[in-house]
């Protein structure tokens, strides 16, 4: 009899899991339960449609519903899984009753942290998540004159940029001193803030949200520094693991609140796997678990969970977290530790920085690229990287994450070869120059 | 909320604020607000300096005693072993 696998959640992790199952054993019965109208679209693309860089939400869909039918993946839309019983191996689905499984994959994703202030029930508070709601909110944006983005998380940074591109008077309220301050360093974010000023964005850092004000809809936000009149508030608080279903079933969670998993994405309950934002994954350098990574992490974790749930064998690795996004007129990115996070952990480091260019200096479209590398004093093994520039940030972040994973040193990077071709790369690769700068700095210290 | 989650959440939050203050001074950037109230005073003026005074191996050991995914099985990163081209085919080694 075919193995029956239930997947709870239809995001990147859930659909990755379903695909992983079918890749191992096409005869497996896979049922995916999602609380939404759709699966297989890119929620990460939503800010770019709001900002008009992408002309249609349709472009965000990756596959049709029929494609999953054809692949033998049974997706139940608008389906709420209300309970998981690990001992009886059943899930309870609203309107369907109990559904049995041989293996279960929880890919329940995240919830935005509650801002925890009065007025949270008002209209006009936008939580960016579901594409159908985003389509409706996009119509609202046509009527909005001013908006506030609450917290400069990665999504917040993207939404500030998107609203400003759209010509909306945009405010950003954040309790920290600079944007994405939990990840990025101030020298990396300074050009972003400058470009926001050019776009007309008003930033309110070191400012705490106190309340949403209004009768039925938000009309203003009260902050520690005064009131800001707005027509809309976009809530971009940090992502908390949506773990309620699994916790109620007795699954163990770690210090982040994410499900504890191993390299097979197996949870503490036999036959139950988990993937994506509802889990926590150890950082490859420090061993400290992290929760709330990127869509590409969620998808790869889902694949791993699905393959193992179907009887295959795949191991996921500890993470070195390459990251990046568009912010204002710049691209920012990095991998593993920055100066702020290394300092918070108390990890000593030396720094090498370089201000370089993305193409030959004479080639049209050449853009600045700033690279900052952190390395362990003495061995000069790479600990992290942060960058800001006009292009080529993503590729460098991906490469530097692998360099950290394999223990490369600043000496290795200072002598690395690089592509030189005027249209795509400069003679002096900024990574090489930054690494040499770090080597020189370590000799002086 | 479990104690480990409460401790991690607070320690992470306030150690980041403390680090932002130090990094802001180094870069001439905007500093976070100074502590207000007993709670912030404890975490920023007592916990953070004590944490920093402990040697990294001890801090790391304490962190890793917390419950979490790191205490389950994770493969070590793969390492390259020699050249992908067999030595007999490599010209500079056959000379």
Coordinates of C-alpha atoms in Angstrom, one line a residue:
Chain A
X1 CA 0.0 0.0 0.0
X2 CA 1.3 3.4 -0.9
X3 CA 2.8 5.5 1.9
X4 CA 0.5 8.4 2.8
X5 CA 2.2 11.7 3.6
X6 CA 0.4 14.8 4.8
X7 CA 2.0 18.2 4.5
X8 CA 0.6 21.1 6.6
X9 CA 1.5 24.4 4.8
X10 CA 1.6 25.4 1.2
X11 CA 4.5 27.8 1.2
X12 CA 8.1 27.3 -0.1
X13 CA 8.8 24.6 2.6
X14 CA 5.5 22.8 2.2
X15 CA 5.6 22.6 -1.6
X16 CA 9.3 21.8 -1.5
X17 CA 8.4 18.9 0.7
X18 CA 5.6 17.7 -1.6
X19 CA 8.0 17.8 -4.5
X20 CA 10.7 16.0 -2.5
X21 CA 8.3 13.2 -1.7
X22 CA 7.3 12.7 -5.4
X23 CA 11.0 12.8 -6.4
X24 CA 11.7 9.8 -4.2
X25 CA 8.6 7.8 -4.6
X26 CA 6.0 8.9 -7.2
X27 CA 3.6 6.3 -5.8
X28 CA 3.3 8.1 -2.4
X29 CA 0.0 9.7 -1.7
X30 CA 0.8 13.4 -0.9
X31 CA -1.8 15.7 0.5
X32 CA -1.0 19.3 1.2
X33 CA -3.3 21.4 3.4
X34 CA -3.0 25.2 3.1
X35 CA -5.1 27.8 4.7
X36 CA -4.9 30.0 1.6
X37 CA -6.4 30.2 -1.9
X38 CA -3.1 29.5 -3.6
X39 CA 0.2 27.7 -3.4
X40 CA 3.3 28.1 -5.5
X41 CA 3.7 31.8 -5.7
X42 CA 6.4 34.1 -4.6
X43 CA 5.3 36.1 -1.5
X44 CA 8.7 37.7 -1.6
X45 CA 7.8 39.4 -4.9
X46 CA 4.8 41.2 -3.4
X47 CA 6.7 44.4 -2.5
X48 CA 8.0 44.7 -6.0
X49 CA 4.5 44.6 -7.5
X50 CA 3.4 47.3 -5.0
X51 CA 6.4 49.3 -6.0
X52 CA 5.5 48.9 -9.7
X53 CA 8.8 47.2 -10.6
X54 CA 6.7 44.2 -11.6
X55 CA 3.6 44.9 -13.6
X56 CA 1.3 42.1 -12.4
X57 CA 0.7 39.8 -9.5
X58 CA 0.2 37.0 -12.1
X59 CA 3.9 37.1 -12.6
X60 CA 4.5 35.9 -9.1
X61 CA 2.8 32.5 -9.7
X62 CA 5.3 29.8 -10.3
X63 CA 2.9 27.0 -11.3
X64 CA -0.8 26.5 -12.0
X65 CA -3.1 24.5 -9.7
X66 CA -3.4 22.0 -12.5
X67 CA 0.4 21.4 -12.5
X68 CA 0.0 20.0 -9.0
X69 CA -2.9 17.8 -10.0
X70 CA -0.8 16.5 -12.9
X71 CA 2.1 15.9 -10.5
X72 CA -0.1 13.8 -8.2
X73 CA 0.0 16.3 -5.4
X74 CA -3.4 16.7 -3.8
X75 CA -3.6 20.3 -2.6
X76 CA -6.5 21.2 -0.3
X77 CA -7.0 25.0 -0.4
X78 CA -8.6 27.1 2.4
X79 CA -8.2 24.0 4.6
X80 CA -7.5 24.5 8.3
X81 CA -5.7 21.8 10.2
X82 CA -6.9 22.1 13.7
X83 CA -5.1 19.3 15.5
X84 CA -2.2 16.9 15.1
X85 CA -2.3 13.6 17.0
X86 CA 1.1 12.1 16.9
X87 CA 0.3 8.8 18.7
X88 CA -2.7 8.0 16.4
X89 CA -1.0 9.4 13.3
X90 CA -4.0 11.6 12.3
X91 CA -4.6 15.3 11.6
X92 CA -8.0 16.9 12.1
X93 CA -9.0 19.1 9.2
X94 CA -12.0 21.5 9.5
X95 CA -14.8 20.2 7.4
X96 CA -13.0 17.0 6.5
X97 CA -12.6 15.2 9.9
X98 CA -9.6 13.1 10.7
X99 CA -7.0 12.2 8.1
X100 CA -4.4 9.6 8.7
X101 CA -0.8 9.7 7.7
X102 CA 2.3 7.5 7.7
X103 CA 4.6 10.5 7.9
X104 CA 3.8 14.1 8.5
X105 CA 5.6 17.3 7.4
X106 CA 4.8 20.5 9.3
X107 CA 5.6 23.6 7.2
X108 CA 3.4 26.0 9.1
X109 CA 5.6 29.1 8.5
X110 CA 5.5 32.2 10.6
X111 CA 3.3 34.9 12.1
X112 CA 4.3 38.5 12.4
X113 CA 5.1 39.5 16.0
X114 CA 2.1 41.3 17.4
X115 CA 3.0 45.1 17.7
X116 CA 1.3 44.9 21.1
X117 CA -0.1 48.4 21.1
X118 CA -3.7 49.7 21.3
X119 CA -5.6 50.0 18.0
X120 CA -4.4 46.7 16.6
X121 CA -7.9 45.8 15.4
X122 CA -8.3 48.9 13.2
X123 CA -8.7 48.7 9.5
X124 CA -5.9 49.9 7.3
X125 CA -3.2 47.7 9.0
X126 CA -1.5 45.7 6.3
X127 CA 0.3 42.5 7.0
X128 CA 2.1 41.4 3.8
X129 CA 1.7 37.7 3.4
X130 CA -1.2 36.4 1.2
X131 CA -1.2 37.2 -2.5
X132 CA -5.0 37.5 -2.7
X133 CA -5.0 40.0 0.1
X134 CA -2.0 41.8 -1.5
X135 CA -4.0 42.2 -4.7
X136 CA -6.8 43.9 -2.7
X137 CA -4.3 46.0 -0.8
X138 CA -2.7 47.1 -4.1
X139 CA -6.0 48.8 -5.0
X140 CA -6.0 50.5 -1.6
X141 CA -2.5 51.8 -2.3
X142 CA -4.0 53.7 -5.3
X143 CA -6.0 55.8 -2.8
X144 CA -3.4 56.2 -0.1
X145 CA -1.5 59.5 0.3
X146 CA 0.6 58.7 3.3
X147 CA 1.7 55.4 4.9
X148 CA 3.9 54.3 7.7
X149 CA 6.0 51.1 7.7
X150 CA 6.4 49.7 11.2
X151 CA 9.9 48.3 11.8
X152 CA 12.8 48.2 9.4
X153 CA 13.0 44.4 9.1
X154 CA 14.1 43.1 5.6
X155 CA 10.4 43.2 4.5
X156 CA 10.1 46.7 6.0
X157 CA 13.1 47.9 4.0
X158 CA 11.5 46.5 0.9
X159 CA 8.1 48.0 1.6
X160 CA 9.6 51.4 2.4
X161 CA 11.3 51.4 -0.9
X162 CA 8.2 50.1 -2.7
X163 CA 5.9 52.7 -1.2
X164 CA 8.3 55.5 -2.0
X165 CA 8.7 54.3 -5.6
X166 CA 4.9 54.4 -5.8
X167 CA 4.9 58.1 -4.9
X168 CA 3.3 57.6 -1.5
X169 CA 4.4 59.8 1.4
X170 CA 6.3 57.2 3.4
X171 CA 7.3 57.1 7.0
X172 CA 9.4 54.5 8.7
X173 CA 9.1 53.9 12.5
X174 CA 11.7 51.7 14.1
X175 CA 12.9 51.4 17.7
X176 CA 16.5 50.7 16.6
X177 CA 19.1 53.3 15.5
X178 CA 19.4 52.2 11.9
X179 CA 17.5 49.9 9.5
X180 CA 17.9 46.1 9.7
X181 CA 20.0 46.7 12.8
X182 CA 19.7 43.1 13.9
X183 CA 21.6 42.0 10.8
X184 CA 23.3 44.9 9.1
X185 CA 26.0 47.4 10.2
X186 CA 25.4 51.1 10.1
X187 CA 28.1 51.8 7.4
X188 CA 26.3 49.4 5.1
X189 CA 22.9 51.0 5.7
X190 CA 24.0 54.6 5.6
X191 CA 23.8 54.8 1.7
X192 CA 20.4 53.2 1.9
X193 CA 19.1 55.9 4.3
X194 CA 20.6 58.5 2.1
X195 CA 18.8 57.1 -1.0
X196 CA 15.5 57.0 1.0
X197 CA 15.9 60.7 1.8
X198 CA 16.3 61.3 -2.0
X199 CA 13.1 59.4 -2.5
X200 CA 11.3 61.6 0.1
X201 CA 11.0 58.9 2.9
X202 CA 10.9 60.3 6.4
X203 CA 12.6 57.9 8.9
X204 CA 11.9 57.8 12.6
X205 CA 14.7 55.7 14.2
X206 CA 15.0 55.2 18.0
X207 CA 11.3 55.6 17.9
X208 CA 8.8 53.3 19.6
X209 CA 5.3 52.7 18.3
X210 CA 2.8 53.5 21.1
X211 CA -0.7 53.1 19.4
X212 CA -2.6 53.0 16.2
X213 CA -5.2 55.9 16.2
X214 CA -8.5 56.1 14.4
X215 CA -12.2 55.3 14.5
X216 CA -12.7 52.4 12.2
X217 CA -9.5 52.7 10.1
X218 CA -6.1 53.9 11.1
X219 CA -5.7 57.7 10.8
X220 CA -2.5 58.1 12.7
X221 CA 0.2 56.3 14.6
X222 CA 1.2 57.5 18.1
X223 CA 5.0 57.1 18.7
X224 CA 7.4 57.9 21.4
X225 CA 8.4 61.0 19.4
X226 CA 4.9 62.2 18.5
X227 CA 1.9 61.5 16.2
X228 CA 2.2 60.8 12.5
X229 CA -0.9 61.1 10.4
X230 CA -1.2 58.2 7.9
X231 CA -3.8 56.4 5.8
X232 CA -2.2 53.0 6.0
X233 CA 0.2 51.1 8.3
X234 CA 2.3 48.2 6.9
X235 CA 3.3 46.0 9.8
X236 CA 6.7 44.4 9.2
X237 CA 7.6 43.2 12.7
X238 CA 9.9 40.1 13.0
X239 CA 8.8 36.7 12.0
X240 CA 7.8 34.4 14.8
X241 CA 7.5 30.6 14.3
X242 CA 3.9 29.5 13.8
X243 CA 4.4 26.5 16.1
X244 CA 1.0 26.3 17.9
X245 CA -0.2 23.1 16.1
X246 CA 3.1 21.2 16.8
X247 CA 3.5 22.4 20.3
X248 CA 0.0 21.3 21.1
X249 CA 1.0 17.9 19.7
X250 CA 3.9 17.7 22.0
X251 CA 6.8 18.6 19.6
X252 CA 9.8 20.1 21.2
X253 CA 10.8 23.7 20.4
X254 CA 14.2 25.4 21.0
X255 CA 15.2 28.7 22.4
X256 CA 13.9 30.5 19.3
X257 CA 10.5 28.9 19.5
X258 CA 11.1 27.0 16.3
X259 CA 10.7 23.2 16.2
X260 CA 13.9 21.3 17.1
X261 CA 15.0 19.3 14.1
X262 CA 18.0 17.3 13.0
X263 CA 19.8 17.2 9.7
X264 CA 17.0 15.1 8.2
X265 CA 14.5 17.7 9.4
X266 CA 13.1 15.1 11.7
X267 CA 11.4 16.6 14.8
X268 CA 11.2 15.2 18.3
X269 CA 8.2 13.1 17.3
X270 CA 8.7 9.8 15.3
X271 CA 7.5 10.1 11.7
X272 CA 7.0 13.9 12.0
X273 CA 9.3 16.3 10.0
X274 CA 9.3 20.1 9.9
X275 CA 10.8 22.7 7.6
X276 CA 10.9 26.4 7.0
X277 CA 10.2 29.3 9.3
X278 CA 8.5 27.1 12.0
X279 CA 11.9 25.4 12.6
X280 CA 15.3 26.4 14.0
X281 CA 18.6 25.5 12.3
X282 CA 22.0 25.8 13.8
X283 CA 24.4 28.4 12.5
X284 CA 27.5 26.7 11.0
X285 CA 30.0 29.0 12.8
X286 CA 28.6 29.3 16.3
X287 CA 26.2 26.4 16.5
X288 CA 23.6 28.8 17.9
X289 CA 20.2 28.0 16.3
X290 CA 18.5 30.5 14.0
X291 CA 14.9 30.9 13.1
X292 CA 13.3 32.9 10.3
X293 CA 15.7 32.4 7.4
X294 CA 14.9 33.0 3.7
X295 CA 12.6 31.4 1.1
X296 CA 15.5 29.5 -0.4
X297 CA 16.4 28.0 3.0
X298 CA 12.7 27.1 3.5
X299 CA 12.5 25.4 0.1
X300 CA 15.7 23.4 0.5
X301 CA 14.6 22.3 4.0
X302 CA 11.2 21.3 2.6
X303 CA 12.9 19.2 -0.1
X304 CA 15.0 17.5 2.6
X305 CA 12.0 16.8 4.8
X306 CA 9.9 15.5 1.9
X307 CA 12.7 13.2 0.6
X308 CA 13.2 11.7 4.1
X309 CA 9.5 11.5 4.8
X310 CA 9.1 9.4 1.7
X311 CA 11.9 6.9 2.7
X312 CA 14.8 8.6 0.9
X313 CA 17.9 10.0 2.5
X314 CA 19.1 13.6 2.4
X315 CA 20.8 15.7 5.0
X316 CA 20.5 19.5 5.4
X317 CA 23.5 21.4 6.7
X318 CA 24.0 24.0 9.3
X319 CA 23.6 27.4 7.8
X320 CA 25.9 30.3 6.9
X321 CA 23.1 32.5 5.8
X322 CA 23.9 34.4 2.6
X323 CA 21.4 37.3 2.5
X324 CA 20.6 40.3 0.3
X325 CA 17.9 42.6 -0.9
X326 CA 17.2 45.8 -2.8
X327 CA 17.1 48.8 -0.5
X328 CA 16.5 52.3 -1.8
X329 CA 18.6 52.6 -4.9
X330 CA 21.2 50.1 -3.6
X331 CA 21.6 46.3 -3.1
X332 CA 22.7 45.2 0.3
X333 CA 23.8 41.8 1.4
X334 CA 26.2 39.6 3.3
X335 CA 26.8 36.3 4.9
X336 CA 27.0 35.1 8.5
X337 CA 28.3 37.7 11.0
X338 CA 28.6 41.4 10.7
X339 CA 30.3 43.7 13.1
X340 CA 27.2 44.3 15.1
X341 CA 26.3 40.6 15.4
X342 CA 29.9 39.6 16.1
X343 CA 30.1 42.2 18.8
X344 CA 26.8 41.2 20.3
X345 CA 28.0 37.6 20.6
X346 CA 31.4 38.8 21.9
X347 CA 33.3 37.1 19.0
X348 CA 36.6 38.9 18.3
X349 CA 37.4 39.9 14.7
X350 CA 39.5 41.9 12.4
X351 CA 38.0 43.8 9.5
X352 CA 39.1 44.4 5.9
X353 CA 37.1 46.8 3.7
X354 CA 37.3 48.0 0.1
X355 CA 35.3 50.4 -2.0
X356 CA 35.4 49.0 -5.5
X357 CA 33.5 48.9 -8.7
X358 CA 31.3 46.4 -10.4
X359 CA 32.6 46.7 -14.0
X360 CA 35.6 48.4 -15.7
X361 CA 35.6 52.0 -14.6
X362 CA 35.0 53.2 -18.2
X363 CA 32.2 50.8 -19.0
X364 CA 28.6 52.2 -19.0
X365 CA 26.6 51.3 -16.0
X366 CA 29.5 50.8 -13.7
X367 CA 28.4 50.8 -10.0
X368 CA 30.1 51.1 -6.7
X369 CA 30.6 48.0 -4.6
X370 CA 31.6 48.2 -1.0
X371 CA 32.8 44.9 0.6
X372 CA 33.6 44.4 4.3
X373 CA 35.1 41.1 5.5
X374 CA 35.3 39.9 9.1
X375 CA 37.9 37.3 10.1
X376 CA 39.2 35.6 13.2
X377 CA 42.3 37.3 14.5
X378 CA 45.4 35.2 14.0
X379 CA 44.1 32.5 11.7
X380 CA 42.2 35.1 9.6
X381 CA 39.5 32.6 8.8
X382 CA 36.5 34.3 7.4
X383 CA 33.6 35.0 9.9
X384 CA 31.3 37.1 7.9
X385 CA 30.8 39.7 5.2
X386 CA 28.6 42.7 4.5
X387 CA 28.2 44.6 1.3
X388 CA 26.4 47.5 -0.3
X389 CA 26.5 48.4 -4.0
X390 CA 24.8 48.7 -7.3
X391 CA 25.1 45.2 -8.6
X392 CA 26.8 41.9 -8.1
X393 CA 26.0 41.7 -4.3
X394 CA 24.0 38.5 -4.4
X395 CA 26.6 36.5 -6.2
X396 CA 29.3 37.7 -3.9
X397 CA 27.1 36.9 -0.8
X398 CA 26.5 33.4 -2.1
X399 CA 30.3 32.9 -2.8
X400 CA 31.3 34.3 0.6
X401 CA 28.9 32.0 2.5
X402 CA 30.6 29.0 0.8
X403 CA 34.0 30.6 1.6
X404 CA 33.0 30.8 5.3
X405 CA 31.6 27.3 5.2
X406 CA 34.9 25.8 3.9
X407 CA 37.1 27.8 6.3
X408 CA 38.7 30.1 3.7
X409 CA 41.0 32.8 5.1
X410 CA 41.7 36.4 4.2
X411 CA 45.0 35.1 2.7
X412 CA 43.0 32.8 0.4
X413 CA 40.7 35.6 -0.7
X414 CA 43.5 38.1 -1.1
X415 CA 45.2 35.7 -3.6
X416 CA 42.0 34.5 -5.3
X417 CA 41.6 34.7 -9.1
X418 CA 38.8 36.8 -10.5
X419 CA 37.0 37.4 -13.7
X420 CA 38.0 40.5 -15.6
X421 CA 35.9 41.5 -18.5
X422 CA 35.0 45.2 -18.8
X423 CA 31.2 44.8 -19.1
X424 CA 30.8 42.4 -16.1
X425 CA 33.9 42.8 -13.8
X426 CA 36.6 45.2 -12.8
X427 CA 40.3 44.4 -12.8
X428 CA 40.5 44.7 -9.1
X429 CA 37.8 42.5 -7.5
X430 CA 36.5 44.3 -4.3
X431 CA 36.6 41.0 -2.3
X432 CA 40.3 40.6 -3.1
X433 CA 41.1 44.2 -2.1
X434 CA 39.0 43.9 1.1
X435 CA 40.8 40.7 2.1
X436 CA 44.2 42.3 1.5
X437 CA 43.1 45.3 3.6
X438 CA 42.2 42.8 6.4
X439 CA 45.6 41.1 6.1
X440 CA 47.4 44.4 6.3
X441 CA 45.2 45.5 9.3
X442 CA 46.0 42.3 11.2
X443 CA 49.7 42.8 10.7
X444 CA 49.5 46.3 12.2
X445 CA 47.4 45.1 15.2
Chain B
X1 CA 7.1 30.9 27.4
X2 CA 9.9 28.5 28.3
X3 CA 12.8 29.9 30.4
X4 CA 15.2 29.2 27.5
X5 CA 13.1 31.2 25.1
X6 CA 12.7 34.1 27.5
X7 CA 16.4 34.2 28.2
X8 CA 17.4 34.0 24.6
X9 CA 14.9 36.6 23.5
X10 CA 16.0 39.1 26.1
X11 CA 19.7 38.4 26.0
X12 CA 19.7 38.6 22.1
X13 CA 17.7 41.8 22.1
X14 CA 19.8 43.7 24.7
X15 CA 23.2 42.3 23.6
X16 CA 22.3 43.6 20.1
X17 CA 21.4 47.1 21.5
X18 CA 24.7 47.1 23.5
X19 CA 26.6 46.1 20.4
X20 CA 24.8 48.7 18.3
X21 CA 26.0 51.3 20.8
X22 CA 29.6 50.3 20.5
X23 CA 29.5 49.9 16.7
X24 CA 27.7 53.2 16.3
X25 CA 30.5 55.0 18.2
X26 CA 33.1 53.3 16.0
X27 CA 31.4 54.4 12.8
X28 CA 30.2 57.8 14.0
X29 CA 26.6 56.5 13.4
X30 CA 23.4 57.1 15.3
X31 CA 23.4 55.4 18.8
X32 CA 20.5 53.6 20.3
X33 CA 18.5 55.3 23.1
X34 CA 20.1 55.0 26.5
X35 CA 18.4 52.6 28.9
X36 CA 15.1 53.7 30.5
X37 CA 13.7 51.9 33.5
X38 CA 15.0 49.1 35.7
X39 CA 14.5 46.4 33.2
X40 CA 16.6 48.1 30.5
X41 CA 19.2 49.2 33.1
X42 CA 19.6 45.6 34.3
X43 CA 20.0 44.1 30.8
X44 CA 22.2 46.9 29.4
X45 CA 24.2 48.0 32.4
X46 CA 24.6 44.7 34.3
X47 CA 23.9 41.7 32.0
X48 CA 25.7 42.9 28.9
X49 CA 29.0 43.9 30.6
X50 CA 29.0 40.6 32.6
X51 CA 28.4 38.6 29.4
X52 CA 31.3 40.5 27.7
X53 CA 33.6 39.9 30.6
X54 CA 33.2 36.1 30.4
X55 CA 35.6 34.3 28.0
X56 CA 34.1 33.2 24.7
X57 CA 34.6 29.5 25.4
X58 CA 32.5 29.8 28.5
X59 CA 29.8 31.9 26.9
X60 CA 29.7 29.5 24.0
X61 CA 29.3 26.5 26.3
X62 CA 26.4 28.2 28.1
X63 CA 24.7 29.0 24.8
X64 CA 25.1 25.4 23.6
X65 CA 23.6 24.0 26.8
X66 CA 20.2 25.6 25.9
X67 CA 17.7 23.2 24.3
X68 CA 17.7 23.4 20.5
X69 CA 18.3 21.9 17.1
X70 CA 22.1 22.3 17.6
X71 CA 22.0 19.4 20.1
X72 CA 20.7 17.0 17.5
X73 CA 22.7 15.4 14.7
X74 CA 24.2 17.7 12.0
X75 CA 26.8 16.7 9.5
X76 CA 30.1 18.5 9.6
X77 CA 30.7 20.6 6.4
X78 CA 32.2 18.6 3.6
X79 CA 35.8 19.2 2.9
X80 CA 37.7 19.0 -0.4
X81 CA 40.2 16.2 -0.5
X82 CA 42.9 16.9 -3.1
X83 CA 42.5 17.9 -6.7
X84 CA 39.4 16.9 -8.7
X85 CA 41.8 16.0 -11.5
X86 CA 43.8 12.8 -10.9
X87 CA 47.5 13.5 -10.3
X88 CA 48.6 11.4 -13.3
X89 CA 46.6 13.8 -15.6
X90 CA 48.1 17.0 -14.1
X91 CA 50.9 18.2 -16.3
X92 CA 52.7 20.2 -13.7
X93 CA 53.0 17.1 -11.4
X94 CA 54.1 14.7 -14.2
X95 CA 57.1 16.9 -15.2

